[in-house]
Tab-separated table of N, CA and C in Angstrom:
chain	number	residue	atom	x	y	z
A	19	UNK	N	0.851	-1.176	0.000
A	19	UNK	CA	0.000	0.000	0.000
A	19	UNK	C	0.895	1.236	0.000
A	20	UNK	N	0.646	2.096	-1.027
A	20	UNK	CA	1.519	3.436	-0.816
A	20	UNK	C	0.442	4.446	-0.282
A	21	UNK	N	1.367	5.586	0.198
A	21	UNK	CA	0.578	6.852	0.823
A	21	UNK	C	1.251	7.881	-0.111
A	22	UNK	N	-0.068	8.437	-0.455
A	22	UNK	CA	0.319	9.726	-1.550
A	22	UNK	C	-0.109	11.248	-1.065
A	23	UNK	N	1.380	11.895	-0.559
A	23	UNK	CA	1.007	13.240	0.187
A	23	UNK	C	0.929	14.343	-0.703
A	24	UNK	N	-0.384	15.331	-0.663
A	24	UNK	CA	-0.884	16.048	-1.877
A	24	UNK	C	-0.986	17.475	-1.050
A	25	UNK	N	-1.195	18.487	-2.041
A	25	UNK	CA	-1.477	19.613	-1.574
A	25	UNK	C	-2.833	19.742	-2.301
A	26	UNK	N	-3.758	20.892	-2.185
A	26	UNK	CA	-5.251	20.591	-3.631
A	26	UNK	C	-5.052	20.405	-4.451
A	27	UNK	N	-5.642	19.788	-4.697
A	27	UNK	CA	-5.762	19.237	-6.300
A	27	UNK	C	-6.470	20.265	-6.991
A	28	UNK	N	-7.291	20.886	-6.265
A	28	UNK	CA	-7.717	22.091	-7.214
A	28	UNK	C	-7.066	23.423	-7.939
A	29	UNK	N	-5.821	23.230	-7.202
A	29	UNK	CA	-4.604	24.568	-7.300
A	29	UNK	C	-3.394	23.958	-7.959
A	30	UNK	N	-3.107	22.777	-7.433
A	30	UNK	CA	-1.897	22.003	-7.740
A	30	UNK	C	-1.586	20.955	-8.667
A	31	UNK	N	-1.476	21.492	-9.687
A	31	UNK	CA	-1.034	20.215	-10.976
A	31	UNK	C	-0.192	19.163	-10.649
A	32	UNK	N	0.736	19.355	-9.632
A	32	UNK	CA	1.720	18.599	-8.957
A	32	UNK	C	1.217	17.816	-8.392
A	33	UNK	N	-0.045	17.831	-7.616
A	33	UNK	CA	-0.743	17.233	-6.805
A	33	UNK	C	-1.765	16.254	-7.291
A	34	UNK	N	-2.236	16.589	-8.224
A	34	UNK	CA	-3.346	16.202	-9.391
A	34	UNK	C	-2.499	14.853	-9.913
A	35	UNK	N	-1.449	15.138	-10.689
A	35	UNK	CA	-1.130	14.015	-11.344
A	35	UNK	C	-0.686	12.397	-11.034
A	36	UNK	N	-0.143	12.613	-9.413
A	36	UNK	CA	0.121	11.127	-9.504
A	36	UNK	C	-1.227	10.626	-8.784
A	37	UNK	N	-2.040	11.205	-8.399
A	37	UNK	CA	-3.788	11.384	-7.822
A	37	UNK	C	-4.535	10.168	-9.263
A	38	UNK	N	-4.175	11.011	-9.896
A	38	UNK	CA	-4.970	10.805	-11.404
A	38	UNK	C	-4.281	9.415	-11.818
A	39	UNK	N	-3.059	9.194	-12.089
A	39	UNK	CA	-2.374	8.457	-12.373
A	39	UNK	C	-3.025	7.006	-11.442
A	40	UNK	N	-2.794	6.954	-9.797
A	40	UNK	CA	-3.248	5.857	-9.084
A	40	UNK	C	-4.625	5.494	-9.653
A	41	UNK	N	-5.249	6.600	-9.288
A	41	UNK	CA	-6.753	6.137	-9.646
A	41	UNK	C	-6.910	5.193	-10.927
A	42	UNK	N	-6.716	5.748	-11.895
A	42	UNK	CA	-6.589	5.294	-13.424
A	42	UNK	C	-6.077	3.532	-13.640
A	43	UNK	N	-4.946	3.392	-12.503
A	43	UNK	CA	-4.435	2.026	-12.841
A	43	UNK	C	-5.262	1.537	-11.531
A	44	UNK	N	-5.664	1.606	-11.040
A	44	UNK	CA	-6.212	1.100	-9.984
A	44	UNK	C	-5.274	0.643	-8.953
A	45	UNK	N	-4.124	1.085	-8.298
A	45	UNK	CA	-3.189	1.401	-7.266
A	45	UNK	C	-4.119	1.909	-6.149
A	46	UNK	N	-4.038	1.062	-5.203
A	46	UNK	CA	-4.185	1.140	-3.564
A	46	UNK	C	-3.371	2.324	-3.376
A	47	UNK	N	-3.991	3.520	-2.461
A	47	UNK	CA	-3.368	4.039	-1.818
A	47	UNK	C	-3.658	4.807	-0.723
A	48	UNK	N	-3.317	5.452	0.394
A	48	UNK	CA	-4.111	6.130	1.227
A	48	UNK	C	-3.738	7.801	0.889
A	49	UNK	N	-4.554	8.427	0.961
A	49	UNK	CA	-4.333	9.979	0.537
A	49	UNK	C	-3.955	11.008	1.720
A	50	UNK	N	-3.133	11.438	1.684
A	50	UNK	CA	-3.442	12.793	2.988
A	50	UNK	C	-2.815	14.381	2.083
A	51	UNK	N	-3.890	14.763	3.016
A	51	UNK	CA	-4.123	16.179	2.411
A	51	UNK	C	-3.675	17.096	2.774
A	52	UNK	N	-2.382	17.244	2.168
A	52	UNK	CA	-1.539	18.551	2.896
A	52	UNK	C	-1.834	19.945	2.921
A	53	UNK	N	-2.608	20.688	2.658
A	53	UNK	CA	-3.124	21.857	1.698
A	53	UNK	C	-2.136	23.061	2.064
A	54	UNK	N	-1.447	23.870	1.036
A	54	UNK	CA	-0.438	24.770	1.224
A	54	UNK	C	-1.224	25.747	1.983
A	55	UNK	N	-0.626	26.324	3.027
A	55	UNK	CA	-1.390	27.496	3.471
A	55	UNK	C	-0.007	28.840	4.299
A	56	UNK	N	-0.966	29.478	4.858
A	56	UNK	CA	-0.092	30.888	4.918
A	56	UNK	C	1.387	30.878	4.360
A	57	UNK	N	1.283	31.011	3.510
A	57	UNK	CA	1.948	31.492	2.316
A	57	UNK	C	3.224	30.172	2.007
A	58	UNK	N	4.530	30.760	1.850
A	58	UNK	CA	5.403	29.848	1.707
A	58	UNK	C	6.116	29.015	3.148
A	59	UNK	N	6.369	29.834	3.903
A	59	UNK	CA	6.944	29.028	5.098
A	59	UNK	C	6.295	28.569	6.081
A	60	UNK	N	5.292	28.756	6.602
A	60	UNK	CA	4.199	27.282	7.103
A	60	UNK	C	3.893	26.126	6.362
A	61	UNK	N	3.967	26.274	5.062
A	61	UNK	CA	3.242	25.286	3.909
A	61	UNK	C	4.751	23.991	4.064
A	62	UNK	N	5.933	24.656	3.443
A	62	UNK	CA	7.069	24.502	3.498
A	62	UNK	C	7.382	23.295	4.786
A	63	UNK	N	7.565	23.969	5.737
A	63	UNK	CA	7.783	23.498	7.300
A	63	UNK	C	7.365	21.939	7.492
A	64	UNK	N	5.650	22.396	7.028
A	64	UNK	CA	4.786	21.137	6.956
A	64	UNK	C	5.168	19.728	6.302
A	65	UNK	N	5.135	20.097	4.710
A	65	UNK	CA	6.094	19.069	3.808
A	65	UNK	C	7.392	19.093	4.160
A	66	UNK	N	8.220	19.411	4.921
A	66	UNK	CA	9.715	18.791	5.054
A	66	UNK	C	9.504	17.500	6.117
A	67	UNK	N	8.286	17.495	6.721
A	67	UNK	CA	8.047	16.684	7.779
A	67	UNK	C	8.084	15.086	6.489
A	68	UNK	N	7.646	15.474	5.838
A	68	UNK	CA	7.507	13.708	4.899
A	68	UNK	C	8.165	13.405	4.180
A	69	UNK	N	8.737	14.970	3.254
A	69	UNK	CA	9.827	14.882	1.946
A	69	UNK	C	10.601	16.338	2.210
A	70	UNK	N	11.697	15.290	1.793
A	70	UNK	CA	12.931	16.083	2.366
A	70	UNK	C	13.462	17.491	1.320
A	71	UNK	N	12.632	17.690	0.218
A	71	UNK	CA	12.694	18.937	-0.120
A	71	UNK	C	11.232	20.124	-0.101
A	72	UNK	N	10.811	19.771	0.679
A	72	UNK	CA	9.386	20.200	1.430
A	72	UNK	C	8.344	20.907	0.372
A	73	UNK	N	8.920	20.187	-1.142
A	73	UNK	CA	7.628	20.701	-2.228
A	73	UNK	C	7.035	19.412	-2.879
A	74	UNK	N	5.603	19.693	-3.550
A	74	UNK	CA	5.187	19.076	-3.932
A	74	UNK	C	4.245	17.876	-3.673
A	75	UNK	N	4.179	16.464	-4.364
A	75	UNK	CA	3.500	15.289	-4.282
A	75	UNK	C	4.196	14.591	-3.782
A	76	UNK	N	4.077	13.555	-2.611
A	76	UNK	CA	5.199	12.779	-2.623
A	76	UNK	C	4.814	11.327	-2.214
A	77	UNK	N	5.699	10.112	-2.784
A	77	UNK	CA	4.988	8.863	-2.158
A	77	UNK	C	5.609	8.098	-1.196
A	78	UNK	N	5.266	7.285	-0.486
A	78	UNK	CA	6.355	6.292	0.625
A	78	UNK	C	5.285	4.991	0.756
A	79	UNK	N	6.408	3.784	0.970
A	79	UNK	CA	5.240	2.797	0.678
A	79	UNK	C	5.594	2.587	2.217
A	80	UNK	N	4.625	2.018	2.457
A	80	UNK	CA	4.210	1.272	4.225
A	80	UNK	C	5.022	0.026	4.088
């Protein structure tokens, strides 16, 4: 089972695609929803907690 960490999908193309991608092949995965907020360095802070360059989509398998 992988976990796929996203920011919206409504804002974030980055976020959207490997979203789209699982769904499509039918890949198990659990979703969590990072959503970027007050501006760059809270958002930032947040994602370094999972991926070590604190942008973007990112996956890790269990």
């Amino acid at each position: 089972m992988f976990d796929l960490y996203i920011a919206n999908k409504n804002y974030s193309s980055w976020s959207l695609r490997p979203w789209v991608l699982m769904k499509a092949l039918e890949i198990p995965f659990n979703e969590h929803l990072m959503p970027f907020e007050g501006g760059f360095g809270a958002s930032h802070e947040a994602f370094k907690r999972f991926s070590p360059s604190g942008a973007g989509a990112m996956f890790s398998r269990r």
